[in-house]
CSV table of C-alpha atoms and ligand atoms in Angstrom, one decimal:
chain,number,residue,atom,x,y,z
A,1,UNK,CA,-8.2,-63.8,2.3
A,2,UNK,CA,-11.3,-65.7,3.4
A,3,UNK,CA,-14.6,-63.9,3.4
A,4,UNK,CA,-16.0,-63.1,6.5
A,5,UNK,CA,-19.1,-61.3,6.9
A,6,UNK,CA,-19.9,-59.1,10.0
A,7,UNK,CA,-23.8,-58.2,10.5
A,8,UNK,CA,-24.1,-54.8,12.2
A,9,UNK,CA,-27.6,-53.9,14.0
A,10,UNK,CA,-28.5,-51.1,15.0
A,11,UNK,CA,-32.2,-50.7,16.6
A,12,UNK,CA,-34.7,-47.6,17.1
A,13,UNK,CA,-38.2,-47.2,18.8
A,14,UNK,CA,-39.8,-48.6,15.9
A,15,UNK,CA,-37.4,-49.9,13.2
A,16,UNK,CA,-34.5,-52.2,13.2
A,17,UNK,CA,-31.2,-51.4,10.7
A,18,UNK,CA,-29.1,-53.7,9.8
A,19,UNK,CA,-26.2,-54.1,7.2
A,20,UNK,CA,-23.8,-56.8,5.8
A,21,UNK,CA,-20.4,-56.3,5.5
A,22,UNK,CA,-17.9,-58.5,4.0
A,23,UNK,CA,-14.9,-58.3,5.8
A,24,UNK,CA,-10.8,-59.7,4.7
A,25,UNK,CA,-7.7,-58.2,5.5
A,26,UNK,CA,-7.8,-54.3,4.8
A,27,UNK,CA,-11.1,-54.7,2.7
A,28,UNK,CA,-14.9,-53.7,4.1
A,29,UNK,CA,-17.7,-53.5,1.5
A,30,UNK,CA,-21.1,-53.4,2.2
A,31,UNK,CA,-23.2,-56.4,0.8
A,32,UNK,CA,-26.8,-55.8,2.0
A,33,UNK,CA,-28.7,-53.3,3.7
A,34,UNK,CA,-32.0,-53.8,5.6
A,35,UNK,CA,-35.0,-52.6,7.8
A,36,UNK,CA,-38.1,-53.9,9.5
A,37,UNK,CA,-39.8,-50.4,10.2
A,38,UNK,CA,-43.1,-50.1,11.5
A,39,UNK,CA,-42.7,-51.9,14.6
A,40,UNK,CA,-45.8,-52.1,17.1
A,41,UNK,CA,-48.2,-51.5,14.2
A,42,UNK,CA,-50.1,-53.6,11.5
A,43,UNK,CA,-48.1,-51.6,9.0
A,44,UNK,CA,-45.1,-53.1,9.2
A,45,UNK,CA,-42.2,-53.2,6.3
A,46,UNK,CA,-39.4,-55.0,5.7
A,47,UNK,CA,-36.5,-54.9,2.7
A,48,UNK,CA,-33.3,-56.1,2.3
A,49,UNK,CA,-31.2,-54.2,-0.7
A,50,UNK,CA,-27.6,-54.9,-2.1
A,51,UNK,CA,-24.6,-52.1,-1.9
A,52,UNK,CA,-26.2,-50.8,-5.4
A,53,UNK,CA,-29.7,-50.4,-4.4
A,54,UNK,CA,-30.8,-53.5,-5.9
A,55,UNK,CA,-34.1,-55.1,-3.7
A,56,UNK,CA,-33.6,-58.5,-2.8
A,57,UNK,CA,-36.5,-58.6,-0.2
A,58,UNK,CA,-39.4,-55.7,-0.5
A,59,UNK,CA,-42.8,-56.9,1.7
A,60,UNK,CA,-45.8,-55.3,3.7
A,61,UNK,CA,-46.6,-57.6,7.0
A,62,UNK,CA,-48.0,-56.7,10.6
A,63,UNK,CA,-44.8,-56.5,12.5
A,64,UNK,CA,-46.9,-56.2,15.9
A,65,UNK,CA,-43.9,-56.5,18.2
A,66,UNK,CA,-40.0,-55.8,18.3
A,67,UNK,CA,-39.6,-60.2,18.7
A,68,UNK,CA,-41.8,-60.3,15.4
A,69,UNK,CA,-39.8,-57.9,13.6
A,70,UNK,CA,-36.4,-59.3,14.6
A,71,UNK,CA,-37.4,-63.2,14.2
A,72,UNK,CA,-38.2,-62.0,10.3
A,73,UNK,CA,-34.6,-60.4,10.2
A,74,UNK,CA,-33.1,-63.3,11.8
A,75,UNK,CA,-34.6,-65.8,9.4
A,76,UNK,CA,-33.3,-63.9,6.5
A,77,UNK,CA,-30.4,-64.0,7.1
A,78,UNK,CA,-30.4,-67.4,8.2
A,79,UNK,CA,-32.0,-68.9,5.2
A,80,UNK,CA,-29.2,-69.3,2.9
A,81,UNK,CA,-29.7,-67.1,0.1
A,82,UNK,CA,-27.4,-64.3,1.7
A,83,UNK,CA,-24.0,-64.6,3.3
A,84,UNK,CA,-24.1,-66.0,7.1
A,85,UNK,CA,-22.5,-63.8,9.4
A,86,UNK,CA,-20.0,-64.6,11.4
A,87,UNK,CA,-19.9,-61.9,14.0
A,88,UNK,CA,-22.3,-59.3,15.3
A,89,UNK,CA,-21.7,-56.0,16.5
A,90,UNK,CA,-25.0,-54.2,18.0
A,91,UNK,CA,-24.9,-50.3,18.4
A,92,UNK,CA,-25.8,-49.2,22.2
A,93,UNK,CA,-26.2,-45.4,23.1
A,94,UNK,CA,-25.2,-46.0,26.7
A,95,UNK,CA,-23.7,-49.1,28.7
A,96,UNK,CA,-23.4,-47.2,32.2
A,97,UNK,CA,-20.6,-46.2,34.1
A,98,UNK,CA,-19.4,-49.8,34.9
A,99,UNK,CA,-19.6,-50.7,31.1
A,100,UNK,CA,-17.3,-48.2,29.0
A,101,UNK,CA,-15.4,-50.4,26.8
A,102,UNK,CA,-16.6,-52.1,23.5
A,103,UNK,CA,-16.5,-55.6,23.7
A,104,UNK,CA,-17.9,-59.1,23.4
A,105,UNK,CA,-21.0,-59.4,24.7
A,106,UNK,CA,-22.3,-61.9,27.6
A,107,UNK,CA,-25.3,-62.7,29.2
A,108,UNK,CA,-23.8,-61.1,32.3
A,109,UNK,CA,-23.0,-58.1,30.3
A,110,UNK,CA,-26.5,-57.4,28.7
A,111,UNK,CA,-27.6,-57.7,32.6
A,112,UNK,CA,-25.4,-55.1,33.9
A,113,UNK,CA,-26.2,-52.7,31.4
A,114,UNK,CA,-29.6,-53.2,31.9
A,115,UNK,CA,-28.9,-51.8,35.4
A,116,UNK,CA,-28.4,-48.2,33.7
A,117,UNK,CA,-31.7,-48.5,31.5
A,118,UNK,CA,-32.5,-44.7,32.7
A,119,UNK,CA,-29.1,-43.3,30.9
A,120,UNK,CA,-30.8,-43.9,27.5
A,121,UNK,CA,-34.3,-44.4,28.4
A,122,UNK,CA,-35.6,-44.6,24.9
A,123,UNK,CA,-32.8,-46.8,23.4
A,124,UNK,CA,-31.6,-49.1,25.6
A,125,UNK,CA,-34.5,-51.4,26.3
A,126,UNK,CA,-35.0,-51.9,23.1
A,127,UNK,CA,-30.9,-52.7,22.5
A,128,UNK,CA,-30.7,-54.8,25.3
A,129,UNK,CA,-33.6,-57.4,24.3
A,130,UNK,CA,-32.6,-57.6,20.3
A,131,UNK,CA,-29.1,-58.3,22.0
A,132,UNK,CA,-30.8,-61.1,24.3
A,133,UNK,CA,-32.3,-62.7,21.4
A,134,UNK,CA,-29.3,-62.1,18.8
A,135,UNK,CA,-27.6,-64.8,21.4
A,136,UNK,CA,-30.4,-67.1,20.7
A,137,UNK,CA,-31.0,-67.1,17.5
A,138,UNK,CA,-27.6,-67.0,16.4
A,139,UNK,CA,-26.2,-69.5,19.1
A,140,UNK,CA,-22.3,-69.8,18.7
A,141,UNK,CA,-21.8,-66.2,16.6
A,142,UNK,CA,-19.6,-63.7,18.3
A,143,UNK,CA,-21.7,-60.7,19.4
A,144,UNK,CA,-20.1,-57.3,20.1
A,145,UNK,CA,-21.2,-54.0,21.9
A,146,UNK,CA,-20.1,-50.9,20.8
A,147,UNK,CA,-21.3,-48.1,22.6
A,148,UNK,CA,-22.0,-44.1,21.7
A,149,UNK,CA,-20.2,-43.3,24.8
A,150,UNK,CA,-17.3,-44.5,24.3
A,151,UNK,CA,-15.9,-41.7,21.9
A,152,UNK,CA,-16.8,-39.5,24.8
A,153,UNK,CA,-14.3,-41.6,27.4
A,154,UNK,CA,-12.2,-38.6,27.0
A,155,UNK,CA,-13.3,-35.9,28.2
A,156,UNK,CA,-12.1,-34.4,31.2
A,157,UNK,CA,-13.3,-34.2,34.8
A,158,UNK,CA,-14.5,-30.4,34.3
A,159,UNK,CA,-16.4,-31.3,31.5
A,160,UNK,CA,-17.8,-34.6,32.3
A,161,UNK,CA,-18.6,-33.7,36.0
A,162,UNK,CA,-22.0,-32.3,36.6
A,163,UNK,CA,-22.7,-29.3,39.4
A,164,UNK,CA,-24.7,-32.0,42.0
A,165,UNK,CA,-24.3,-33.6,45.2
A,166,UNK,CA,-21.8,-36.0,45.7
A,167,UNK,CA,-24.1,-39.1,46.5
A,168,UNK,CA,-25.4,-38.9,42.9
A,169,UNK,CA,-22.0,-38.4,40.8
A,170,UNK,CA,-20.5,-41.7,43.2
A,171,UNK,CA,-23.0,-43.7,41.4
A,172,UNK,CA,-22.0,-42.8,37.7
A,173,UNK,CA,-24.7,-39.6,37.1
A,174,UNK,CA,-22.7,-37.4,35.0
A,175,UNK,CA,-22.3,-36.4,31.3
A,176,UNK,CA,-21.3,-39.7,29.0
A,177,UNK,CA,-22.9,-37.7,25.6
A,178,UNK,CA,-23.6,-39.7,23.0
A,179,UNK,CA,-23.7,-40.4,18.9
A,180,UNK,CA,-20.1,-40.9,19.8
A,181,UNK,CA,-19.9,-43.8,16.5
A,182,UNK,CA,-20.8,-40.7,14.3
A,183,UNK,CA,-18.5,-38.2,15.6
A,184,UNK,CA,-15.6,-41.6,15.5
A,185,UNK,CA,-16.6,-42.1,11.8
A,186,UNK,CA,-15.9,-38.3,10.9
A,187,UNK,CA,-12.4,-38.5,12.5
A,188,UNK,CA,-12.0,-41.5,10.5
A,189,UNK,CA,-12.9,-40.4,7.5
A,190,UNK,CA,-11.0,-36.7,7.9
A,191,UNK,CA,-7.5,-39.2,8.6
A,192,UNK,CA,-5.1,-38.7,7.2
A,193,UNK,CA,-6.1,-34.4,8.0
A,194,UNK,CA,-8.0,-34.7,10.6
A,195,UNK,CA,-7.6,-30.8,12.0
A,196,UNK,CA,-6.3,-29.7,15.7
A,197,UNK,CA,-9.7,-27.5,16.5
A,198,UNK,CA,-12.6,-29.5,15.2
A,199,UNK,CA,-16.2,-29.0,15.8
A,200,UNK,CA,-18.2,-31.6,14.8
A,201,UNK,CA,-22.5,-30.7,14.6
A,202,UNK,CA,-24.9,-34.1,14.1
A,203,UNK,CA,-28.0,-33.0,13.4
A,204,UNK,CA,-30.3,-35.6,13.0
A,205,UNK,CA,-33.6,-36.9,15.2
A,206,UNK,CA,-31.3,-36.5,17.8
A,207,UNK,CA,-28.7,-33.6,17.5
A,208,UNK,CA,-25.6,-33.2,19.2
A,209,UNK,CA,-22.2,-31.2,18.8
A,210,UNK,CA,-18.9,-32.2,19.7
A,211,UNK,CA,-15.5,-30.3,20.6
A,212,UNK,CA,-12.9,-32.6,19.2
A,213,UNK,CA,-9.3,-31.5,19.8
A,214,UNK,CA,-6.1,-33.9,17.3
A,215,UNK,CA,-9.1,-36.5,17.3
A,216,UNK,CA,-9.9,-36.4,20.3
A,217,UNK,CA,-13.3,-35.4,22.0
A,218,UNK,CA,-12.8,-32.4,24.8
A,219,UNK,CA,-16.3,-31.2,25.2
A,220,UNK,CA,-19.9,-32.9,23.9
A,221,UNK,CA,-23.6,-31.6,24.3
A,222,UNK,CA,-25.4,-34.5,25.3
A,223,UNK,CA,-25.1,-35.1,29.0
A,224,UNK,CA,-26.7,-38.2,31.3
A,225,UNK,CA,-29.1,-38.9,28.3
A,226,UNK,CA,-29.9,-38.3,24.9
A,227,UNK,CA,-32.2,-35.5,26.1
A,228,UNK,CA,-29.7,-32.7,27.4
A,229,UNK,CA,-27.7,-30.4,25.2
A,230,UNK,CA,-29.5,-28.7,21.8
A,231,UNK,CA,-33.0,-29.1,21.1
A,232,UNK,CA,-33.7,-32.0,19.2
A,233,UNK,CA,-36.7,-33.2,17.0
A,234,UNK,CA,-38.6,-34.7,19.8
A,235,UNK,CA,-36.3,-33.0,23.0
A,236,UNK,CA,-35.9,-30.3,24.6
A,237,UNK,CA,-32.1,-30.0,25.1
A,238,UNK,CA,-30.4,-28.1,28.2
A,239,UNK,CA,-33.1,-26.7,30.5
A,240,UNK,CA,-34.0,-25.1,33.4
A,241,UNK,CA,-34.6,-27.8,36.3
A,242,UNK,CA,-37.1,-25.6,37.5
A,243,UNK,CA,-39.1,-26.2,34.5
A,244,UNK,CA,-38.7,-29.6,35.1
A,245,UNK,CA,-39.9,-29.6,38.8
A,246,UNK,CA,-42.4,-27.5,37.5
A,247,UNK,CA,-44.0,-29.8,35.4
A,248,UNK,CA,-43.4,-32.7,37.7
A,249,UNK,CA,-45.4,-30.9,40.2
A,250,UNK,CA,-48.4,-30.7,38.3
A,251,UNK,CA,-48.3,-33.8,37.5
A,252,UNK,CA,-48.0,-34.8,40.9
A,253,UNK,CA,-51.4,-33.4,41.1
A,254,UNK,CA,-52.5,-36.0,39.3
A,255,UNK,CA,-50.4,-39.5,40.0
A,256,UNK,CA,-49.4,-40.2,43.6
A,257,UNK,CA,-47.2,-43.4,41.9
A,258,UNK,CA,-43.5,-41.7,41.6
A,259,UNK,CA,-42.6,-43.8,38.7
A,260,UNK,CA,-45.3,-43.1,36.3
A,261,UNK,CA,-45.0,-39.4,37.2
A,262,UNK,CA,-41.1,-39.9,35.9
A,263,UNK,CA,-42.5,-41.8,33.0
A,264,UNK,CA,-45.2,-38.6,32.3
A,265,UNK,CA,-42.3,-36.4,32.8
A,266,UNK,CA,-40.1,-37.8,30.4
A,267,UNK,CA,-42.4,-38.3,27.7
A,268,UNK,CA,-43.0,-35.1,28.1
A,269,UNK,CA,-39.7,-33.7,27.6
A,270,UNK,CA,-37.8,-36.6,25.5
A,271,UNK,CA,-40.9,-37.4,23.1
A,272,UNK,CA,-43.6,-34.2,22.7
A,273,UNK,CA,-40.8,-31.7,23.1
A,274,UNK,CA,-37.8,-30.0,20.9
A,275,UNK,CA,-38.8,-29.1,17.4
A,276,UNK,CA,-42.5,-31.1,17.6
A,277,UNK,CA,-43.1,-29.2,21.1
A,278,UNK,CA,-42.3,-25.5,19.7
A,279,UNK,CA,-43.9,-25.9,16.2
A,280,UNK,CA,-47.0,-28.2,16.9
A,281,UNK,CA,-46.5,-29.2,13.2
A,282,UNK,CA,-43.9,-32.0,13.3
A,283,UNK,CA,-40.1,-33.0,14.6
A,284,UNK,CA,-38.7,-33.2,10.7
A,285,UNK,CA,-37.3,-31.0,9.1
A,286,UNK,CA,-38.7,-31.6,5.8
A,287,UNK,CA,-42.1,-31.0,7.4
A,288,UNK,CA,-41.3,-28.5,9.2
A,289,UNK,CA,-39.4,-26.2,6.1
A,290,UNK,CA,-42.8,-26.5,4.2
A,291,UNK,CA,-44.8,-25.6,7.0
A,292,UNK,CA,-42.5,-22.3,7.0
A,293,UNK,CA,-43.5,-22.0,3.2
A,294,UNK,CA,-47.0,-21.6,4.0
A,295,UNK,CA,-45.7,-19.0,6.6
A,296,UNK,CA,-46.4,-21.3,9.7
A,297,UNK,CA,-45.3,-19.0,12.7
A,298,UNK,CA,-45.1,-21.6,14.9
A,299,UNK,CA,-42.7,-23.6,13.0
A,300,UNK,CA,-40.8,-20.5,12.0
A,301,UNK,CA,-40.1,-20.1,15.5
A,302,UNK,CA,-39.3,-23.4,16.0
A,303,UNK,CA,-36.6,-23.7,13.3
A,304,UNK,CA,-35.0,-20.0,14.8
A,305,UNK,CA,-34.5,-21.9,18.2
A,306,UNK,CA,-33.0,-24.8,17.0
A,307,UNK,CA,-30.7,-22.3,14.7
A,308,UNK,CA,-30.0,-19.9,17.3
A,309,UNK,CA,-28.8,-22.7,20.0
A,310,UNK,CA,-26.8,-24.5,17.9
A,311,UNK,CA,-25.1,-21.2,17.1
A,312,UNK,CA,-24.5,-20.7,21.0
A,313,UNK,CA,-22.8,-23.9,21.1
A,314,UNK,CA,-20.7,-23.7,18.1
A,315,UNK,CA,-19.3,-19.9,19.3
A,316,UNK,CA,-18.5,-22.1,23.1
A,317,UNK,CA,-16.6,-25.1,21.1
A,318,UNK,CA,-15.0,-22.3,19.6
A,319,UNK,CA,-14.1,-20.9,23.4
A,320,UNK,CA,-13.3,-24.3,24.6
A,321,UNK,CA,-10.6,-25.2,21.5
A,322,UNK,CA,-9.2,-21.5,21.6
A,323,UNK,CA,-10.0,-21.3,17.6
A,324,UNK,CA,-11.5,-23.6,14.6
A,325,UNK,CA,-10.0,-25.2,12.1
A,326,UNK,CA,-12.8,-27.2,10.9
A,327,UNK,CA,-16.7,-27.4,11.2
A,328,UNK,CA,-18.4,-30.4,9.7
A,329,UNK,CA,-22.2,-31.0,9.4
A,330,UNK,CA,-23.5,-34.6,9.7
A,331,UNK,CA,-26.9,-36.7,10.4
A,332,UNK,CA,-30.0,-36.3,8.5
A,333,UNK,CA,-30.2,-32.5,8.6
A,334,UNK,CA,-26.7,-31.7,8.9
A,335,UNK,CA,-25.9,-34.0,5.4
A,336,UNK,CA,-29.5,-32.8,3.6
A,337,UNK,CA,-30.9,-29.0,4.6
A,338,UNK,CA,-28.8,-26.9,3.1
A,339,UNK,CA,-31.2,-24.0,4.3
A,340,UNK,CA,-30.5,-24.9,8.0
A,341,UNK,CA,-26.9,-24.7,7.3
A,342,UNK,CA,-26.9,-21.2,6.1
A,343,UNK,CA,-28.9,-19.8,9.0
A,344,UNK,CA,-26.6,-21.5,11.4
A,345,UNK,CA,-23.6,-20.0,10.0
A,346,UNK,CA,-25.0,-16.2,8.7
A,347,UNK,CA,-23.2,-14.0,11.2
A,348,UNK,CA,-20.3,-16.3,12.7
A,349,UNK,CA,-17.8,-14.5,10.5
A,350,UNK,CA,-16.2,-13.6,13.5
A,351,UNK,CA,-15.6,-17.6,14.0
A,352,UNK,CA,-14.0,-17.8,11.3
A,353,UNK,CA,-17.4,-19.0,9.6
A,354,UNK,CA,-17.6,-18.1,5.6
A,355,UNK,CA,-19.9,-20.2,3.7
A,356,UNK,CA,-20.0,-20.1,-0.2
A,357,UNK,CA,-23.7,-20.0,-0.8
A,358,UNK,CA,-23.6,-21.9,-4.0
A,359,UNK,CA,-21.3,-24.4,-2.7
A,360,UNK,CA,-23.7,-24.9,0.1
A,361,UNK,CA,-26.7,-25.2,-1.5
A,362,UNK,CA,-25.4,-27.4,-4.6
A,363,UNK,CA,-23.7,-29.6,-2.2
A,364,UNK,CA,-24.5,-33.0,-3.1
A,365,UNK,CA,-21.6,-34.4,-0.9
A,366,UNK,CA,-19.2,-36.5,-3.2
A,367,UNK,CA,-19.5,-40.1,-2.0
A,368,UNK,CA,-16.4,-40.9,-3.2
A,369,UNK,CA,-14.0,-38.4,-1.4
A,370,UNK,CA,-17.3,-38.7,1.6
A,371,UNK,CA,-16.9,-35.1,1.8
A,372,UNK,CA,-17.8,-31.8,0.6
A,373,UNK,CA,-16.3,-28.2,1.3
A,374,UNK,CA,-19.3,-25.6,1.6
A,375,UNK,CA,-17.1,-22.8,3.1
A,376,UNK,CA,-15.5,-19.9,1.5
A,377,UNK,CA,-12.1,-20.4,-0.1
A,378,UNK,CA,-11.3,-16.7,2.0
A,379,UNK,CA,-13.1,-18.2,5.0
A,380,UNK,CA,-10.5,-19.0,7.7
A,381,UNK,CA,-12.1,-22.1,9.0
A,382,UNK,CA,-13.2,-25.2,6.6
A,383,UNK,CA,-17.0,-26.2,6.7
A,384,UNK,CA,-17.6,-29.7,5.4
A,385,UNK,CA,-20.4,-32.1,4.9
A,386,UNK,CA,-19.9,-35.6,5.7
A,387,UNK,CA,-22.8,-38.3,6.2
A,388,UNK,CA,-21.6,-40.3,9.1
A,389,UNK,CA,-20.3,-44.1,8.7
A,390,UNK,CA,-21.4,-45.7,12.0
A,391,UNK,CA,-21.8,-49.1,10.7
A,392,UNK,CA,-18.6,-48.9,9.5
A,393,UNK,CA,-17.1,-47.9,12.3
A,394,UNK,CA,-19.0,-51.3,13.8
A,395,UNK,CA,-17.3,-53.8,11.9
A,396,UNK,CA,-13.7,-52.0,12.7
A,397,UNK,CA,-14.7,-52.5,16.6
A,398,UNK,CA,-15.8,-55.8,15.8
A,399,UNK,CA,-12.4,-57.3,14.2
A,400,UNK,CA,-10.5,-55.7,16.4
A,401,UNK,CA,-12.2,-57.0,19.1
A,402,UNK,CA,-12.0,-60.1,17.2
A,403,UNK,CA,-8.2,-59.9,16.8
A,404,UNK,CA,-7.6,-59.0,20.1
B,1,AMP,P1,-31.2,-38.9,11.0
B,1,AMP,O1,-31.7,-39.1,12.4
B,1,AMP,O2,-29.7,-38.6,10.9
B,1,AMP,O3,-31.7,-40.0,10.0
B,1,AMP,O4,-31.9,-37.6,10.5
B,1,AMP,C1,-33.3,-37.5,10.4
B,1,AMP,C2,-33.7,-36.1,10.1
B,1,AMP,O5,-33.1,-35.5,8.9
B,1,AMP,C3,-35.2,-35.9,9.9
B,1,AMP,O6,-35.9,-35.5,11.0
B,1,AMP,C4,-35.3,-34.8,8.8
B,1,AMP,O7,-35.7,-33.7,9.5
B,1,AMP,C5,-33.9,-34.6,8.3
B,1,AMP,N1,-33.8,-34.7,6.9
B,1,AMP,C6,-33.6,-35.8,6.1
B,1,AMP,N2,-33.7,-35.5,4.8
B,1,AMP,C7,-33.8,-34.1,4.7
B,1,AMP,C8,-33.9,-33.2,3.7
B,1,AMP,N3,-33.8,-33.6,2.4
B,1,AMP,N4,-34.1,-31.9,4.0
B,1,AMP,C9,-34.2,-31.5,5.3
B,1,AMP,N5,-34.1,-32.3,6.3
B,1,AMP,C10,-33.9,-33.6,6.1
């Protein structure tokens, strides 16, 4: 089988991920990894690492904007000393309502999605112009989009509808959730088992939790944006719109200009909110558990919120799928705090929620089998840890697509 390798990018606020996979018949393995972090400051740093960890490229630079940054990981990749890719797939949270598919993408495309900028406010922008200039500087390559929504195309009218006027549902306003390649790459990687009542919690930056019934996603937190649902590092989650017309009338007070009052608002509750807005400390975790150490109230209070919502959720999933089967933990916090695990499940015995404590705090989930079991052997529901395979999950969209 000829080699074919498939370059998967997948951009943040200040970083750009990439990986390398080599692609033939059945077989996937990851070649290279890669980051430029430190985007929009004079700290910038890039590496580029094979599958074992081994650091091909390691340097310091100014990276001063997102064209900078992705002109150095376009030239690396370009220079001969690593395979040339043959096809790209980009990650996008959120395409709009008129774009729900995965597919190739066009400069028409990147246009129309650009139309629905205020689904993912903090992602998209910054997705649409690495996908503008992945056309140019790899002229003739195959790009793909595969969206976050489109694990979420599922879910039915009662759950995707939201309780508003008419005139704003017509044009597309209405829940599309999202880290829907994470919650694909646990299905995959249950399959051949994947269980009839799942409830899948990523728990990352961002954190979201998904009602997934035989594979397929019934109910999600996220709504319109990243911002709904739990309370993430940086978010607030589901909230009272009053609190939100609140705050926008105060700052009305001090901006007649409606769009940088929206702009003020949303900083407000998508960047200086969730776990940083409660604790004042930080929106990690790891910060945030030693803040709790040195008996930080703030933070203590912080962590109980995030806790106690996430339990509200999991006990309405378990409403929603009329029982568990399954609860698996993924993203950063999800795969790593073992600590944040136990307080979410302490008391849902009547879930069908048994941890093993030891299991749970010496899990070091088993790359091999990509999965651990942390609950109880009497506990009537499984409770796994799996660290989510979104690139992955990429590269399948992208020679499909390719196929097709
Ligand atoms: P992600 O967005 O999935 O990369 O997750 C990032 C989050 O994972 C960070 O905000 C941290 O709070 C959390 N995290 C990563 N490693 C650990 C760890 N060892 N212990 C606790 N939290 C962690």
């Amino acid at each position: 089988m000829p080699s074919f390798p498939v370059l998967v990018l997948n951009s943040g606020s200040s970083s750009i991920k990439f990986s390398v996979y080599e692609t033939g018949g059945e077989e996937r393995t990851r070649l290279l990894e890669g980051e430029a972090e430190g985007i929009g400051t004079d700290q910038g740093k890039f590496h580029i690492n094979d599958a074992n960890g081994a650091k091909h490229i390691e340097q310091a630079q100014p990276l001063p904007t997102l064209a900078t940054a992705f002109a150095l990981v376009a030239d690396a990749l370009k220079s001969g000393k690593f395979p040339v890719p043959q096809a790209i797939g980009h990650r996008m949270v959120a395409g709009g309502p008129t774009v729900v598919e995965n597919q190739r993408i066009t400069p028409a495309l990147i246009d129309e999605m650009e139309r629905y900028t205020a689904f993912a406010p903090l992602h998209t922008p910054i997705a649409i112009f690495i996908m503008r200039e992945s056309l140019r500087l790899f002229p003739g390559l195959p790009n793909f989009v595969c969206l976050d929504t489109w694990f979420h195309r599922t879910l039915p009218a009662t759950a995707r509808e939201l309780p508003i006027p008419q005139e704003y549902s017509e044009i597309g306003v209405r829940r599309y959730g999202a880290h829907g390649i994470s919650y694909e790459s646990i299905v995959y990687q249950l399959q051949p088992n994947v269980p009839e009542k799942l409830v899948v919690a990523h728990l990352g930056n961002g954190c979201s939790i998904s009602a997934i019934r035989n594979g397929v996603c019934i109910d999600t937190s996220m709504g319109l944006t990243p911002t709904g649902g739990l309370i993430s590092g940086t978010r607030t989650g589901d909230i009272d719109p009053g609190v939100l017309l609140f705050i926008l009338r105060k700052i009305a007070k001090t901006t007649q200009n409606a769009s940088e009052a929206a702009d003020k608002l949303e900083t407000a509750v998508a960047k200086q909110a969730g776990l940083l807005g409660v604790s004042g400390v930080s929106n990690d975790m790891r910060d945030l558990r030693a803040a709790i150490a040195q008996d930080n109230v703030r933070a203590r209070l912080a962590v109980d919120q995030f806790v106690y919502t996430i339990r509200k959720w999991i006990g309405a999933y378990v409403a929603v799928l009329d029982g568990l089967d399954m609860l698996v933990f993924t993203g950063g916090i999800g795969v790593y705090s073992s600590e944040t695990r136990a307080e979410i499940c302490s008391g849902l015995e009547a879930l069908g929620i048994v941890l093993d404590s030891e299991r749970n705090q010496t899990s070091k989930y088993d790359q091999a089998r990509g999965a651990a079991i942390i609950s109880a052997v009497n506990s009537p529901a499984i409770v796994r840890v799996i660290p989510p395979a979104e690139d992955l999950m990429i590269v399948n969209h992208v020679l499909r697509l390719l196929a097709n």
